[in-house]
CSV table of C-alpha atoms in Angstrom, one decimal:
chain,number,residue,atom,x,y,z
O,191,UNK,CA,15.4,-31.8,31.2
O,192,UNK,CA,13.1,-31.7,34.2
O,193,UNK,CA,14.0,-29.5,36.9
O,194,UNK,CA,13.7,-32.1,39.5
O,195,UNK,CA,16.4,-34.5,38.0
O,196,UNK,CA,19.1,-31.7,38.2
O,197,UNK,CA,21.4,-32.2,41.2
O,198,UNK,CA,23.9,-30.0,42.5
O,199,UNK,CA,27.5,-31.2,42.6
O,200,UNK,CA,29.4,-30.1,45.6
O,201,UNK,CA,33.4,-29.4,45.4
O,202,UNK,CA,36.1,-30.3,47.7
O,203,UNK,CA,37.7,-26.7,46.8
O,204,UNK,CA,35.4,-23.9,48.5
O,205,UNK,CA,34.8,-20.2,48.1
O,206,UNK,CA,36.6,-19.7,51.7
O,207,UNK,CA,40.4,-22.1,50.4
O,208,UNK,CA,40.2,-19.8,47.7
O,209,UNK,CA,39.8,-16.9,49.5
O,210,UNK,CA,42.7,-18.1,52.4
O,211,UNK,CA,45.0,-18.7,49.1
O,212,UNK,CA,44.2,-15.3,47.8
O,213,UNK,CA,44.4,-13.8,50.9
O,214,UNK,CA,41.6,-11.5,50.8
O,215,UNK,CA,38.3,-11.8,50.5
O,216,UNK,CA,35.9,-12.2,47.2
O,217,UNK,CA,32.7,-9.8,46.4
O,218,UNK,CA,31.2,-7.7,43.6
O,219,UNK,CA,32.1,-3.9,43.6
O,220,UNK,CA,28.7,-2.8,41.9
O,221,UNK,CA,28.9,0.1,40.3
O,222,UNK,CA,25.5,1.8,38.9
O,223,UNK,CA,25.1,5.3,37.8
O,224,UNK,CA,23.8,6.9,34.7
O,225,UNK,CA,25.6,7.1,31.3
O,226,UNK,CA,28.8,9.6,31.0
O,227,UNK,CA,28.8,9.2,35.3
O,228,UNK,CA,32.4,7.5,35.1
O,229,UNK,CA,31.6,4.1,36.0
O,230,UNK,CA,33.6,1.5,33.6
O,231,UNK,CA,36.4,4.8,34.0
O,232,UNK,CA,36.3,4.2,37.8
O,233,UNK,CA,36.1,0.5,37.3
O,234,UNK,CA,39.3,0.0,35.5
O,235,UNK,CA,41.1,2.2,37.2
O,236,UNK,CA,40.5,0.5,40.5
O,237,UNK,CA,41.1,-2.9,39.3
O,238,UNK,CA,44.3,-1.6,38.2
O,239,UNK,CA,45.4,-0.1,41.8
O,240,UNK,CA,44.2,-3.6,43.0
O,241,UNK,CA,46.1,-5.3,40.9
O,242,UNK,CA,49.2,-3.9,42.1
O,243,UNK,CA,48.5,-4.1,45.4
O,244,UNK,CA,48.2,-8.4,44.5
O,245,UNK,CA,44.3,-8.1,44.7
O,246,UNK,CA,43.1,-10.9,42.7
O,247,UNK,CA,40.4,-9.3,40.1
O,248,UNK,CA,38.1,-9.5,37.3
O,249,UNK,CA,36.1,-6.7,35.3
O,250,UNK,CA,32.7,-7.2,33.7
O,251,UNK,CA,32.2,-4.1,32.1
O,252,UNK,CA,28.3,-3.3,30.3
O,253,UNK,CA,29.3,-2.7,26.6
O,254,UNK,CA,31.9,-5.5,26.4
O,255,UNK,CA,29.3,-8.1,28.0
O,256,UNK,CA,26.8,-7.2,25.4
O,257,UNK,CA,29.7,-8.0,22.6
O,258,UNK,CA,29.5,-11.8,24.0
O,259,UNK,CA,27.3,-13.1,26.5
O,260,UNK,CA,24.5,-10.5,26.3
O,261,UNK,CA,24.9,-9.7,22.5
O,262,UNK,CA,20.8,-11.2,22.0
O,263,UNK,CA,19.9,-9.0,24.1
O,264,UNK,CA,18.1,-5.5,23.5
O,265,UNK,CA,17.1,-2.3,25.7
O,266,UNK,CA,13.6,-2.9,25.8
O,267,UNK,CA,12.8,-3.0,30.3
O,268,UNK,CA,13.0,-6.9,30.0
O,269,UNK,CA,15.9,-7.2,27.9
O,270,UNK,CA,17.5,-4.9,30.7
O,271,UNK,CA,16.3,-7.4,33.2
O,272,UNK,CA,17.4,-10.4,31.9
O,273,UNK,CA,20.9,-8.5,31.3
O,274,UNK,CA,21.6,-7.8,34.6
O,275,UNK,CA,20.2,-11.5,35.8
O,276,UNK,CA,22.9,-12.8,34.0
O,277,UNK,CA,25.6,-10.8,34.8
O,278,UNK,CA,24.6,-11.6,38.6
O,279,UNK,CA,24.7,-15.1,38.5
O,280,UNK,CA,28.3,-14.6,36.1
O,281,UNK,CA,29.2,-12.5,39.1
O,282,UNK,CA,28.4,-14.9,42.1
O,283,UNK,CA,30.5,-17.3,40.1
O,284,UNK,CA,33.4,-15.1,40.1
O,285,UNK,CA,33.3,-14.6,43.7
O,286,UNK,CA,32.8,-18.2,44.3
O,287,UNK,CA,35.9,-18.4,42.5
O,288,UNK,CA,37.3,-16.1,44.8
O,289,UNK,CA,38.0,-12.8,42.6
O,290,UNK,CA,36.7,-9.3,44.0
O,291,UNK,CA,34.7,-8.7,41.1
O,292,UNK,CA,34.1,-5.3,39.7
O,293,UNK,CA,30.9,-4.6,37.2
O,294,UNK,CA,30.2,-1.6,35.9
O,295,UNK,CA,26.2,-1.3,34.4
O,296,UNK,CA,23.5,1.2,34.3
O,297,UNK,CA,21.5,-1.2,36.2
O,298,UNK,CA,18.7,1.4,36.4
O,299,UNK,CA,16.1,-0.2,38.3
O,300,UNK,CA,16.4,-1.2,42.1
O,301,UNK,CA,14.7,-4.6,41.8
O,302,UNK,CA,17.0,-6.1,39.9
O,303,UNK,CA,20.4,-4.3,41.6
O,304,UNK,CA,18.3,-6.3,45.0
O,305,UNK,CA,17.8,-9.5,43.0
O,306,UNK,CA,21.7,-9.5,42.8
O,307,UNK,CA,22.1,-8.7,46.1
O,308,UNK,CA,19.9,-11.4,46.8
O,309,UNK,CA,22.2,-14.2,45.3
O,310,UNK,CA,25.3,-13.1,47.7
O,311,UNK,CA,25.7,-13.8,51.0
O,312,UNK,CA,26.3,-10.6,53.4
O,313,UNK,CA,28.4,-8.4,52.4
O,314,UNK,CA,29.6,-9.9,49.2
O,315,UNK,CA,27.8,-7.3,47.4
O,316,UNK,CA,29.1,-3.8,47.5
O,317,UNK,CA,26.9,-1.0,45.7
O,318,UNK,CA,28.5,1.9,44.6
O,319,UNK,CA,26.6,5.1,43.1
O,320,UNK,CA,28.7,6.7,40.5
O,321,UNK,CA,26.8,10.0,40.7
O,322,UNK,CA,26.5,12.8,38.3
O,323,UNK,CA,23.5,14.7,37.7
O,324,UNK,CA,22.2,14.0,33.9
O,325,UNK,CA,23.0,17.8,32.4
O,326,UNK,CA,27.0,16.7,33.8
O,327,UNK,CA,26.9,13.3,32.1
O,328,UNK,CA,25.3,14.8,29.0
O,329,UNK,CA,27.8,17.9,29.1
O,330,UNK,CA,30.3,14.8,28.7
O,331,UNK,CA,28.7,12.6,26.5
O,332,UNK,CA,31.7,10.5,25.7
O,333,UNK,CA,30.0,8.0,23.3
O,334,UNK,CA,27.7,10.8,21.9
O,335,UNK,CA,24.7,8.6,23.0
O,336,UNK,CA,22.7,11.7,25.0
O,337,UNK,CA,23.1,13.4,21.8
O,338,UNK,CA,21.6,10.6,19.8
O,339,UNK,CA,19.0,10.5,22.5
O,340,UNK,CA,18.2,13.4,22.0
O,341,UNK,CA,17.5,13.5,18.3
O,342,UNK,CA,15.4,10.1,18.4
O,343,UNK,CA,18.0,8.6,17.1
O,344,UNK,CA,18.5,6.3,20.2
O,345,UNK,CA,14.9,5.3,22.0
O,346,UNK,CA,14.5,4.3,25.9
O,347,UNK,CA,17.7,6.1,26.6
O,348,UNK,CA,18.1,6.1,30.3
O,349,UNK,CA,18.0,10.3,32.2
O,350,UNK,CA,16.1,11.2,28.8
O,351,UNK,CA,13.2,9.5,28.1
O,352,UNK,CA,13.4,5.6,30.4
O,353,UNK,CA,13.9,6.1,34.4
O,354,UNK,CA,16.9,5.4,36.1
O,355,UNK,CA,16.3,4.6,40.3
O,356,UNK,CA,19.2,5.8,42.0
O,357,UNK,CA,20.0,3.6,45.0
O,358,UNK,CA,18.5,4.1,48.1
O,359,UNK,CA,21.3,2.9,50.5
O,360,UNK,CA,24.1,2.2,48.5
O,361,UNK,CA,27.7,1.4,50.5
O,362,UNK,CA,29.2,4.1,48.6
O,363,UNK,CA,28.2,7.1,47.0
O,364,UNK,CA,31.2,8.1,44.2
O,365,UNK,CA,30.1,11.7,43.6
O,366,UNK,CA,32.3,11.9,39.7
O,367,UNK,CA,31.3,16.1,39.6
O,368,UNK,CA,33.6,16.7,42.9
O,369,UNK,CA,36.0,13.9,42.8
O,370,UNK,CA,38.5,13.0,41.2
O,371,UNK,CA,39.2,9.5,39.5
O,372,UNK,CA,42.6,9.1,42.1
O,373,UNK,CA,40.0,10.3,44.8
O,374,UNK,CA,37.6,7.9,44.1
O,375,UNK,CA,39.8,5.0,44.2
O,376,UNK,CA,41.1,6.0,47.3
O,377,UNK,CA,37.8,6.2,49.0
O,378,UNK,CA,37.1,3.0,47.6
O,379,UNK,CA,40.1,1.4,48.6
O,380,UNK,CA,39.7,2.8,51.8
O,381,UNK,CA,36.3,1.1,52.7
O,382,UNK,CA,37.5,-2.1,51.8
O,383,UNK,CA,40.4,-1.9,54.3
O,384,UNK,CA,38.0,-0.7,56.7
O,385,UNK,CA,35.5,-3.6,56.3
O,386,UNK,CA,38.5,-6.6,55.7
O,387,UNK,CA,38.2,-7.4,52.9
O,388,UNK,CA,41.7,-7.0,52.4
């Protein structure tokens, strides 16, 4: 089908009614940080303490995706591209549908972090560092993949042997060595009463 006879089909039902019927606001909580940092831990625990508070969510969480929607995909740099390309534009729709949307991904490199960012408009994307240093996450190693890594068993593992480009001016930094999971909620949940979106 050529490009040119695709049209776009507006709704009578925006992004903003859903939001007003929600009552809060919709964006995507981004959360990026090496492997073992704490990310899909973080992740679900914050969607539960929204949840309660009658936050409408969703989580899109890196290993489940790659069961279903990404499951063609690889690890090779444009496999990792086309990953995160998708789980943008599967993100904007959830905040068109008016969910705050949580993802948790690796995400290593900036451009594509920036090419999400690009599909929202302001502040609708919210980029949060899960930090731990790489000796901490392979310390932890909850899916023995560093270990794997490691012994070749795993190639273009990212902190061993395939970069990871830690944000340069993320909204929030979630430092998992110091803080605690109930911690790092709260900060979280704190930033998003401070900025409205609740």
């Amino acid at each position: 089908m050529s490009e040119k006879n695709i049209v776009w089909h507006e709704g009578k039902v925006t992004k903003l009614h859903r939001q007003n019927m929600n009552r809060h606001k919709s964006a995507i909580l981004w959360f990026t940080g090496l492997s073992g940092s704490g990310k899909s831990t973080l992740s679900v625990e914050l969607e539960k303490s929204l949840y309660e508070m009658g936050i409408k969510t969703f989580r899109l969480d890196g290993d489940n995706i790659r069961h279903g929607l990404n499951s063609d995909l690889g690890f090779a740099e444009k496999d990792r591209n086309e990953n995160i390309r998708r789980i943008g534009e599967v993100s904007k729709l959830m905040v068109e549908a008016g969910l705050m949307t949580l993802t948790a991904f690796i995400s290593p490199y900036k451009k594509d972090r920036e090419f999400v960012r690009s599909l929202m408009e302001g502040g609708e994307f919210i980029e949060i560092y899960v930090h731990a240093s790489v000796e901490e996450c392979e310390n932890r190693d909850p899916k023995g993949l560093y270990k794997k890594a490691r012994a070749g068993k795993i190639n273009g593992f990212t902190g061993i042997d395939s970069p990871y480009e830690m944000p340069v001016e993320p909204e929030l930094i979630i430092n998992t060595e110091v803080m605690t999971i109930n911690e790092s909620v709260l900060k979280i949940i704190s930033y998003l009463k401070e900025h409205h979106y609740m």
